[in-house]
PDB file of C-alpha atoms in Angstrom:
ATOM      1  CA  MET B   1       0.051   0.165  -0.493  1.00 77.00           C
ATOM      2  CA  SER B   2       1.387   3.650  -1.324  1.00 88.00           C
ATOM      3  CA  PHE B   3       0.185   6.735  -2.205  1.00 94.00           C
ATOM      4  CA  THR B   4       2.398   6.351  -5.717  1.00 87.00           C
ATOM      5  CA  PRO B   5       3.296   8.341  -7.354  1.00 89.00           C
ATOM      6  CA  ASN B   6       3.044  11.349  -5.089  1.00 90.00           C
ATOM      7  CA  GLN B   7       4.352   9.547  -1.702  1.00 90.00           C
ATOM      8  CA  ASN B   8       2.435  12.956  -0.279  1.00 92.00           C
ATOM      9  CA  SER B   9      -1.164  12.919  -2.296  1.00 94.00           C
ATOM     10  CA  TYR B  10      -3.257  10.410  -0.088  1.00 95.00           C
ATOM     11  CA  ARG B  11      -4.867   9.114  -3.393  1.00 95.00           C
ATOM     12  CA  ASN B  12      -4.571   5.559  -4.905  1.00 95.00           C
ATOM     13  CA  GLY B  13      -8.460   4.646  -5.503  1.00 95.00           C
ATOM     14  CA  LYS B  14      -8.565   2.666  -2.057  1.00 96.00           C
ATOM     15  CA  ILE B  15     -10.547   1.703   0.792  1.00 97.00           C
ATOM     16  CA  GLY B  16      -9.846  -0.116   3.796  1.00 97.00           C
ATOM     17  CA  ILE B  17     -14.240  -0.995   4.974  1.00 98.00           C
ATOM     18  CA  ARG B  18     -16.791  -0.335   2.772  1.00 98.00           C
ATOM     19  CA  SER B  19     -20.796  -0.641   3.541  1.00 96.00           C
ATOM     20  CA  THR B  20     -22.878   0.569   0.734  1.00 95.00           C
ATOM     21  CA  SER B  21     -26.136  -0.737   2.470  1.00 96.00           C
ATOM     22  CA  ALA B  22     -27.360  -0.046   5.532  1.00 97.00           C
ATOM     23  CA  THR B  23     -26.032  -1.863   8.531  1.00 94.00           C
ATOM     24  CA  ASP B  24     -27.074  -2.708  11.687  1.00 96.00           C
ATOM     25  CA  SER B  25     -24.180  -3.277  15.186  1.00 97.00           C
ATOM     26  CA  LEU B  26     -20.961  -3.473  12.938  1.00 97.00           C
ATOM     27  CA  ARG B  27     -18.400  -3.373  14.631  1.00 98.00           C
ATOM     28  CA  ILE B  28     -14.552  -2.405  13.915  1.00 98.00           C
ATOM     29  CA  VAL B  29     -12.213  -2.828  16.440  1.00 98.00           C
ATOM     30  CA  GLY B  30      -8.756  -3.535  16.048  1.00 98.00           C
ATOM     31  CA  MET B  31      -7.652  -2.680  13.228  1.00 97.00           C
ATOM     32  CA  GLY B  32      -5.207  -1.004  12.066  1.00 97.00           C
ATOM     33  CA  LEU B  33      -5.293   1.105   8.513  1.00 98.00           C
ATOM     34  CA  VAL B  34      -3.440   3.249   6.660  1.00 97.00           C
ATOM     35  CA  TYR B  35      -2.284   4.561   3.188  1.00 96.00           C
ATOM     36  CA  LEU B  36      -5.345   3.784   2.041  1.00 97.00           C
ATOM     37  CA  GLU B  37      -7.471   7.120  -0.240  1.00 97.00           C
ATOM     38  CA  ARG B  38     -10.638   6.186   2.583  1.00 98.00           C
ATOM     39  CA  GLY B  39     -10.733   4.085   5.503  1.00 98.00           C
ATOM     40  CA  ILE B  40     -14.186   3.615   6.703  1.00 98.00           C
ATOM     41  CA  VAL B  41     -16.404   4.208   4.439  1.00 98.00           C
ATOM     42  CA  LEU B  42     -19.677   3.604   6.102  1.00 98.00           C
ATOM     43  CA  THR B  43     -23.506   4.607   5.051  1.00 98.00           C
ATOM     44  CA  ASP B  44     -26.995   4.249   6.602  1.00 98.00           C
ATOM     45  CA  VAL B  45     -25.553   2.629   9.914  1.00 98.00           C
ATOM     46  CA  ASP B  46     -27.167   2.489  13.117  1.00 98.00           C
ATOM     47  CA  ALA B  47     -25.786   1.287  16.346  1.00 98.00           C
ATOM     48  CA  LEU B  48     -22.233   1.385  14.793  1.00 98.00           C
ATOM     49  CA  GLN B  49     -19.167   1.282  16.952  1.00 98.00           C
ATOM     50  CA  ILE B  50     -15.799   1.984  16.008  1.00 98.00           C
ATOM     51  CA  THR B  51     -13.356   1.287  18.808  1.00 98.00           C
ATOM     52  CA  ASN B  52      -8.958   0.576  19.534  1.00 98.00           C
ATOM     53  CA  ASP B  53      -8.459   0.883  15.978  1.00 98.00           C
ATOM     54  CA  PHE B  54      -5.378   2.703  14.464  1.00 98.00           C
ATOM     55  CA  ILE B  55      -6.396   4.679  11.567  1.00 98.00           C
ATOM     56  CA  CYS B  56      -3.734   7.459   9.982  1.00 97.00           C
ATOM     57  CA  GLU B  57      -1.996   8.315   6.987  1.00 95.00           C
ATOM     58  CA  CYS B  58      -4.743   7.835   5.205  1.00 97.00           C
ATOM     59  CA  GLY B  59      -6.575  10.999   2.962  1.00 97.00           C
ATOM     60  CA  SER B  60      -9.910  10.387   4.836  1.00 98.00           C
ATOM     61  CA  CYS B  61     -10.018   7.646   7.940  1.00 98.00           C
ATOM     62  CA  ILE B  62     -13.695   7.800   8.854  1.00 98.00           C
ATOM     63  CA  GLU B  63     -17.151   8.666   6.628  1.00 98.00           C
ATOM     64  CA  LEU B  64     -20.180   7.565   7.679  1.00 98.00           C
ATOM     65  CA  VAL B  65     -22.090   8.813   5.034  1.00 98.00           C
ATOM     66  CA  GLY B  66     -26.213   8.851   4.236  1.00 98.00           C
ATOM     67  CA  SER B  67     -27.808   8.673   8.057  1.00 98.00           C
ATOM     68  CA  GLY B  68     -27.282   6.410  11.384  1.00 98.00           C
ATOM     69  CA  GLN B  69     -28.202   6.787  14.363  1.00 98.00           C
ATOM     70  CA  ALA B  70     -27.110   5.045  18.542  1.00 98.00           C
ATOM     71  CA  SER B  71     -23.303   5.346  17.499  1.00 98.00           C
ATOM     72  CA  MET B  72     -20.038   5.140  19.064  1.00 98.00           C
ATOM     73  CA  VAL B  73     -16.701   6.139  17.679  1.00 98.00           C
ATOM     74  CA  ASN B  74     -14.044   5.920  19.999  1.00 98.00           C
ATOM     75  CA  ASP B  75     -10.692   5.441  21.453  1.00 98.00           C
ATOM     76  CA  ASN B  76      -8.819   5.882  18.357  1.00 98.00           C
ATOM     77  CA  LEU B  77      -5.908   6.890  17.116  1.00 98.00           C
ATOM     78  CA  ILE B  78      -6.889   9.172  14.211  1.00 98.00           C
ATOM     79  CA  GLY B  79      -5.087  10.968  11.588  1.00 97.00           C
ATOM     80  CA  ALA B  80      -6.242  12.111   7.831  1.00 97.00           C
ATOM     81  CA  GLY B  81      -4.664  13.621   5.243  1.00 93.00           C
ATOM     82  CA  PRO B  82      -4.661  17.692   4.511  1.00 92.00           C
ATOM     83  CA  ALA B  83      -7.559  17.262   1.770  1.00 89.00           C
ATOM     84  CA  GLY B  84      -9.551  14.870   3.960  1.00 95.00           C
ATOM     85  CA  PHE B  85     -12.220  14.129   7.088  1.00 97.00           C
ATOM     86  CA  SER B  86     -10.507  12.532   9.788  1.00 98.00           C
ATOM     87  CA  LEU B  87     -14.247  12.380  11.449  1.00 98.00           C
ATOM     88  CA  PHE B  88     -17.476  12.608   8.608  1.00 98.00           C
ATOM     89  CA  ALA B  89     -21.115  12.303   9.443  1.00 98.00           C
ATOM     90  CA  GLU B  90     -23.834  13.428   7.869  1.00 98.00           C
ATOM     91  CA  ASP B  91     -27.391  13.466   9.477  1.00 98.00           C
ATOM     92  CA  HIS B  92     -26.233  10.880  12.650  1.00 98.00           C
ATOM     93  CA  PHE B  93     -28.998  11.670  15.383  1.00 98.00           C
ATOM     94  CA  GLY B  94     -27.174  10.173  19.472  1.00 98.00           C
ATOM     95  CA  LEU B  95     -23.524   9.546  18.373  1.00 98.00           C
ATOM     96  CA  ILE B  96     -20.574   8.959  20.926  1.00 98.00           C
ATOM     97  CA  VAL B  97     -17.231  10.519  20.166  1.00 98.00           C
ATOM     98  CA  SER B  98     -15.037   9.906  22.261  1.00 98.00           C
ATOM     99  CA  GLY B  99     -11.380   9.808  24.188  1.00 98.00           C
ATOM    100  CA  ASN B 100     -10.019   9.328  20.785  1.00 98.00           C
ATOM    101  CA  ASN B 101      -6.848  11.134  19.605  1.00 98.00           C
ATOM    102  CA  ILE B 102      -6.752  12.886  16.738  1.00 98.00           C
ATOM    103  CA  PHE B 103      -3.938  14.072  15.001  1.00 96.00           C
ATOM    104  CA  PRO B 104      -2.958  16.294  11.147  1.00 94.00           C
ATOM    105  CA  ARG B 105      -3.305  16.436   9.006  1.00 92.00           C
ATOM    106  CA  GLY B 106      -6.633  16.641   8.588  1.00 94.00           C
ATOM    107  CA  ALA B 107      -8.897  19.465   7.161  1.00 94.00           C
ATOM    108  CA  SER B 108     -11.253  18.859  10.090  1.00 95.00           C
ATOM    109  CA  SER B 109     -10.992  16.487  12.896  1.00 97.00           C
ATOM    110  CA  VAL B 110     -15.393  15.799  13.582  1.00 98.00           C
ATOM    111  CA  HIS B 111     -17.131  17.680  10.715  1.00 98.00           C
ATOM    112  CA  LEU B 112     -20.736  16.845  11.369  1.00 98.00           C
ATOM    113  CA  LYS B 113     -23.436  17.704   8.528  1.00 98.00           C
ATOM    114  CA  ASN B 114     -26.995  18.179   9.786  1.00 98.00           C
ATOM    115  CA  ALA B 115     -26.572  16.419  12.834  1.00 98.00           C
ATOM    116  CA  THR B 116     -28.586  16.276  15.707  1.00 98.00           C
ATOM    117  CA  ASN B 117     -28.168  14.849  19.830  1.00 98.00           C
ATOM    118  CA  ASN B 118     -24.965  14.260  19.611  1.00 98.00           C
ATOM    119  CA  THR B 119     -21.767  14.174  21.344  1.00 98.00           C
ATOM    120  CA  ILE B 120     -17.496  14.787  21.502  1.00 98.00           C
ATOM    121  CA  THR B 121     -16.811  14.936  24.902  1.00 98.00           C
ATOM    122  CA  ALA B 122     -12.859  14.350  26.194  1.00 98.00           C
ATOM    123  CA  ASN B 123     -11.212  13.722  22.989  1.00 98.00           C
ATOM    124  CA  ARG B 124      -7.644  15.276  22.236  1.00 98.00           C
ATOM    125  CA  LEU B 125      -7.440  16.986  18.917  1.00 98.00           C
ATOM    126  CA  HIS B 126      -4.169  18.627  17.319  1.00 98.00           C
ATOM    127  CA  ALA B 127      -4.574  20.301  14.442  1.00 97.00           C
ATOM    128  CA  PHE B 128      -2.305  22.283  11.515  1.00 96.00           C
ATOM    129  CA  TYR B 129      -5.891  24.457  10.486  1.00 94.00           C
ATOM    130  CA  SER B 130      -9.037  26.409  12.157  1.00 96.00           C
ATOM    131  CA  GLY B 131     -12.329  23.893  11.577  1.00 97.00           C
ATOM    132  CA  MET B 132     -11.151  21.291  13.565  1.00 98.00           C
ATOM    133  CA  ILE B 133     -15.392  20.786  14.988  1.00 98.00           C
ATOM    134  CA  THR B 134     -17.766  21.859  12.327  1.00 98.00           C
ATOM    135  CA  MET B 135     -21.423  21.588  12.549  1.00 98.00           C
ATOM    136  CA  GLU B 136     -22.309  21.733   7.907  1.00 98.00           C
ATOM    137  CA  GLY B 137     -26.277  22.632   7.600  1.00 98.00           C
ATOM    138  CA  ALA B 138     -28.866  21.705  10.711  1.00 97.00           C
ATOM    139  CA  CYS B 139     -26.492  20.528  13.456  1.00 98.00           C
ATOM    140  CA  HIS B 140     -28.869  20.961  16.937  1.00 98.00           C
ATOM    141  CA  ASN B 141     -28.407  19.791  20.335  1.00 98.00           C
ATOM    142  CA  ASN B 142     -25.157  18.917  20.023  1.00 98.00           C
ATOM    143  CA  LEU B 143     -22.360  18.931  22.854  1.00 99.00           C
ATOM    144  CA  ILE B 144     -18.705  19.303  22.800  1.00 99.00           C
ATOM    145  CA  SER B 145     -17.346  19.288  26.112  1.00 98.00           C
ATOM    146  CA  SER B 146     -14.097  19.100  27.464  1.00 98.00           C
ATOM    147  CA  ASN B 147     -12.181  18.415  24.743  1.00 98.00           C
ATOM    148  CA  HIS B 148      -8.299  19.454  24.049  1.00 98.00           C
ATOM    149  CA  PHE B 149      -7.961  21.834  21.066  1.00 98.00           C
ATOM    150  CA  LEU B 150      -3.719  22.252  19.474  1.00 98.00           C
ATOM    151  CA  ARG B 151      -4.397  24.248  16.865  1.00 97.00           C
ATOM    152  CA  ASN B 152      -0.182  25.399  15.573  1.00 96.00           C
ATOM    153  CA  ARG B 153       1.175  25.308  11.725  1.00 94.00           C
ATOM    154  CA  GLU B 154       1.774  22.247   9.607  1.00 91.00           C
ATOM    155  CA  SER B 155       5.318  21.415  10.079  1.00 87.00           C
ATOM    156  CA  PHE B 156       6.059  18.509   6.893  1.00 89.00           C
ATOM    157  CA  PRO B 157       7.913  21.337   4.264  1.00 89.00           C
ATOM    158  CA  ALA B 158       6.495  19.015   1.703  1.00 86.00           C
ATOM    159  CA  PHE B 159       2.843  19.881   3.321  1.00 88.00           C
ATOM    160  CA  GLN B 160       3.900  24.043   3.934  1.00 89.00           C
ATOM    161  CA  SER B 161       3.259  25.005   0.671  1.00 85.00           C
ATOM    162  CA  VAL B 162      -0.522  23.869   0.365  1.00 85.00           C
ATOM    163  CA  PRO B 163      -3.377  26.262   1.448  1.00 84.00           C
ATOM    164  CA  ASN B 164      -4.696  25.783   4.105  1.00 84.00           C
ATOM    165  CA  PRO B 165      -8.656  24.762   3.615  1.00 89.00           C
ATOM    166  CA  GLN B 166     -10.169  27.632   6.438  1.00 93.00           C
ATOM    167  CA  ASP B 167      -8.610  30.815   7.264  1.00 96.00           C
ATOM    168  CA  ASP B 168      -8.559  32.571  10.949  1.00 97.00           C
ATOM    169  CA  LEU B 169     -11.696  33.251  11.159  1.00 98.00           C
ATOM    170  CA  PHE B 170     -13.153  30.097  10.886  1.00 98.00           C
ATOM    171  CA  GLY B 171     -13.430  29.373  14.110  1.00 98.00           C
ATOM    172  CA  LEU B 172     -11.955  26.105  15.920  1.00 98.00           C
ATOM    173  CA  VAL B 173     -14.445  25.422  16.458  1.00 98.00           C
ATOM    174  CA  GLN B 174     -17.379  26.398  14.226  1.00 98.00           C
ATOM    175  CA  LEU B 175     -21.219  25.977  14.667  1.00 98.00           C
ATOM    176  CA  ASN B 176     -24.420  26.108  12.193  1.00 98.00           C
ATOM    177  CA  GLY B 177     -27.786  25.993  14.146  1.00 98.00           C
ATOM    178  CA  SER B 178     -29.645  25.718  17.616  1.00 98.00           C
ATOM    179  CA  GLY B 179     -28.985  24.606  21.036  1.00 98.00           C
ATOM    180  CA  ASN B 180     -25.685  23.242  20.537  1.00 98.00           C
ATOM    181  CA  THR B 181     -23.667  23.589  23.921  1.00 98.00           C
ATOM    182  CA  VAL B 182     -19.825  23.809  23.820  1.00 99.00           C
ATOM    183  CA  VAL B 183     -18.013  23.670  27.407  1.00 98.00           C
ATOM    184  CA  GLY B 184     -15.264  22.799  29.522  1.00 98.00           C
ATOM    185  CA  ASN B 185     -13.574  23.211  26.664  1.00 98.00           C
ATOM    186  CA  HIS B 186      -8.961  24.177  26.886  1.00 98.00           C
ATOM    187  CA  PHE B 187      -8.052  25.302  23.217  1.00 98.00           C
ATOM    188  CA  SER B 188      -4.555  25.742  22.579  1.00 98.00           C
ATOM    189  CA  PHE B 189      -2.773  28.111  19.890  1.00 98.00           C
ATOM    190  CA  ASP B 190       0.403  28.154  18.938  1.00 98.00           C
ATOM    191  CA  VAL B 191       0.877  29.955  15.420  1.00 97.00           C
ATOM    192  CA  PRO B 192       3.666  32.132  14.377  1.00 96.00           C
ATOM    193  CA  THR B 193       1.985  35.569  13.099  1.00 96.00           C
ATOM    194  CA  GLU B 194       3.007  35.315   9.330  1.00 95.00           C
ATOM    195  CA  ASN B 195       1.321  32.218   8.996  1.00 94.00           C
ATOM    196  CA  ILE B 196      -2.705  33.700  10.383  1.00 96.00           C
ATOM    197  CA  VAL B 197      -4.242  33.758   7.878  1.00 95.00           C
ATOM    198  CA  PRO B 198      -5.923  36.119   6.830  1.00 96.00           C
ATOM    199  CA  SER B 199      -2.366  38.203   7.711  1.00 95.00           C
ATOM    200  CA  GLY B 200      -3.075  40.804  10.579  1.00 95.00           C
ATOM    201  CA  VAL B 201      -6.644  39.262  11.982  1.00 97.00           C
ATOM    202  CA  LYS B 202      -7.354  37.701  15.470  1.00 98.00           C
ATOM    203  CA  PRO B 203      -8.409  34.338  15.268  1.00 98.00           C
ATOM    204  CA  THR B 204     -10.919  32.782  16.309  1.00 98.00           C
ATOM    205  CA  MET B 205     -11.284  30.268  19.685  1.00 98.00           C
ATOM    206  CA  VAL B 206     -15.675  29.372  18.512  1.00 98.00           C
ATOM    207  CA  LEU B 207     -17.527  30.521  15.701  1.00 98.00           C
ATOM    208  CA  VAL B 208     -21.567  31.256  16.228  1.00 98.00           C
ATOM    209  CA  LYS B 209     -22.548  31.157  12.589  1.00 98.00           C
ATOM    210  CA  SER B 210     -26.187  30.282  12.244  1.00 98.00           C
ATOM    211  CA  GLY B 211     -28.812  28.981  14.555  1.00 98.00           C
ATOM    212  CA  ALA B 212     -30.378  30.253  17.585  1.00 98.00           C
ATOM    213  CA  ASN B 213     -30.064  29.931  21.733  1.00 98.00           C
ATOM    214  CA  ASN B 214     -26.749  28.057  21.512  1.00 98.00           C
ATOM    215  CA  TYR B 215     -24.306  27.524  24.989  1.00 99.00           C
ATOM    216  CA  VAL B 216     -21.181  28.483  25.016  1.00 99.00           C
ATOM    217  CA  ALA B 217     -19.266  28.894  28.585  1.00 98.00           C
ATOM    218  CA  THR B 218     -16.224  27.757  31.036  1.00 98.00           C
ATOM    219  CA  ASN B 219     -13.808  27.594  27.946  1.00 98.00           C
ATOM    220  CA  HIS B 220     -10.130  28.171  28.265  1.00 98.00           C
ATOM    221  CA  HIS B 221      -8.009  28.770  25.933  1.00 98.00           C
ATOM    222  CA  ILE B 222      -3.626  29.866  25.703  1.00 98.00           C
ATOM    223  CA  ALA B 223      -2.704  31.139  22.482  1.00 98.00           C
ATOM    224  CA  ASN B 224       0.564  33.082  21.523  1.00 97.00           C
ATOM    225  CA  VAL B 225      -1.024  35.931  20.344  1.00 98.00           C
ATOM    226  CA  ASP B 226      -3.675  37.297  20.362  1.00 98.00           C
ATOM    227  CA  VAL B 227      -7.353  35.946  19.421  1.00 98.00           C
ATOM    228  CA  THR B 228     -11.208  36.317  19.660  1.00 98.00           C
ATOM    229  CA  ALA B 229     -13.005  33.646  22.044  1.00 98.00           C
ATOM    230  CA  VAL B 230     -16.080  33.932  21.023  1.00 98.00           C
ATOM    231  CA  VAL B 231     -17.367  35.260  17.327  1.00 98.00           C
ATOM    232  CA  LEU B 232     -21.567  35.651  16.870  1.00 98.00           C
ATOM    233  CA  ASP B 233     -22.957  36.267  12.694  1.00 98.00           C
ATOM    234  CA  GLY B 234     -25.229  38.675  13.127  1.00 98.00           C
ATOM    235  CA  SER B 235     -27.880  35.698  12.362  1.00 98.00           C
ATOM    236  CA  THR B 236     -27.583  34.364  15.492  1.00 98.00           C
ATOM    237  CA  VAL B 237     -30.077  34.511  18.383  1.00 98.00           C
ATOM    238  CA  ASN B 238     -30.048  33.551  21.779  1.00 98.00           C
ATOM    239  CA  THR B 239     -26.673  32.820  22.072  1.00 98.00           C
ATOM    240  CA  LYS B 240     -25.723  32.823  25.876  1.00 98.00           C
ATOM    241  CA  VAL B 241     -21.680  33.306  26.688  1.00 98.00           C
ATOM    242  CA  LEU B 242     -20.191  33.377  29.430  1.00 98.00           C
ATOM    243  CA  ASP B 243     -16.692  33.110  31.063  1.00 98.00           C
ATOM    244  CA  CYS B 244     -15.278  32.236  27.980  1.00 98.00           C
ATOM    245  CA  GLY B 245     -12.484  35.886  27.895  1.00 97.00           C
ATOM    246  CA  SER B 246     -12.393  39.246  28.400  1.00 98.00           C
ATOM    247  CA  ALA B 247     -14.340  41.625  27.321  1.00 98.00           C
ATOM    248  CA  GLY B 248     -11.969  42.578  24.320  1.00 97.00           C
ATOM    249  CA  GLU B 249     -11.690  38.432  23.462  1.00 98.00           C
ATOM    250  CA  PHE B 250     -15.806  38.696  22.881  1.00 98.00           C
ATOM    251  CA  THR B 251     -17.716  39.816  19.113  1.00 98.00           C
ATOM    252  CA  ALA B 252     -20.971  39.963  18.592  1.00 98.00           C
ATOM    253  CA  LEU B 253     -21.676  40.824  14.793  1.00 98.00           C
ATOM    254  CA  PRO B 254     -24.530  43.769  13.874  1.00 98.00           C
ATOM    255  CA  GLY B 255     -27.251  42.207  14.520  1.00 98.00           C
ATOM    256  CA  ALA B 256     -27.204  39.230  16.704  1.00 98.00           C
ATOM    257  CA  THR B 257     -28.466  38.444  20.342  1.00 98.00           C
ATOM    258  CA  PHE B 258     -26.814  37.568  23.600  1.00 98.00           C
ATOM    259  CA  GLY B 259     -26.166  37.256  26.863  1.00 98.00           C
ATOM    260  CA  PHE B 260     -22.152  37.522  27.774  1.00 98.00           C
ATOM    261  CA  ARG B 261     -20.179  37.820  30.732  1.00 98.00           C
ATOM    262  CA  PRO B 262     -16.770  38.071  30.817  1.00 98.00           C
ATOM    263  CA  THR B 263     -14.202  35.849  32.450  1.00 96.00           C
ATOM    264  CA  PRO B 264     -13.436  37.538  35.829  1.00 89.00           C
TER     265      PRO B 264
END
């Protein structure tokens, strides 16, 4: 298994495990999947568990497509390529993502699309790009809690010329949808000033891009540059932002309605 002729392409057309029809109670345990364009691609899965696997050096690692419910992705080592997903879940309900060590260089660490009532907790997430946890479409009533985020710059010269998929205003976490909770997370941001895109901006830790009644509280950040802890888009309604940074580290665009309490 390799990516020839370009060993850094992450493309070879190979898939490790794939289901193209609905499955129930599938277990993928103790596997090692490497040098695949797509590691695991599963369609319409219920009661799935992916645990204790090594899924790395793949273009994309785990893709849960179609829909699914009541599944778990836990205690894995995961690392995708720069154009791929570490974990992608579409139209999922009741998914638990916990205890994973997700490392670079995926375009995202966890990407939810039209997903509701899911839990992302106690993961260690390390990335070279923003959008480490991204909610796309209508994502409601999800919990993001007690995760450790580390964002720094690409370290491998062969990839340092690859453009970032998202700029630093995108948010390490981006919420789209209502009723989501982001609490008790730790953000470490360590990117040289000259590598921040667009030049001169304050990077965003959490961007509430859309929705109503989202709750962002008691998150802590450590950064080598000035950052914005939370940004609210002007379309957002009744967001609660508590104890996530100073008043100078909070931005609400015109039109947003919110409650805000700075960190004492």
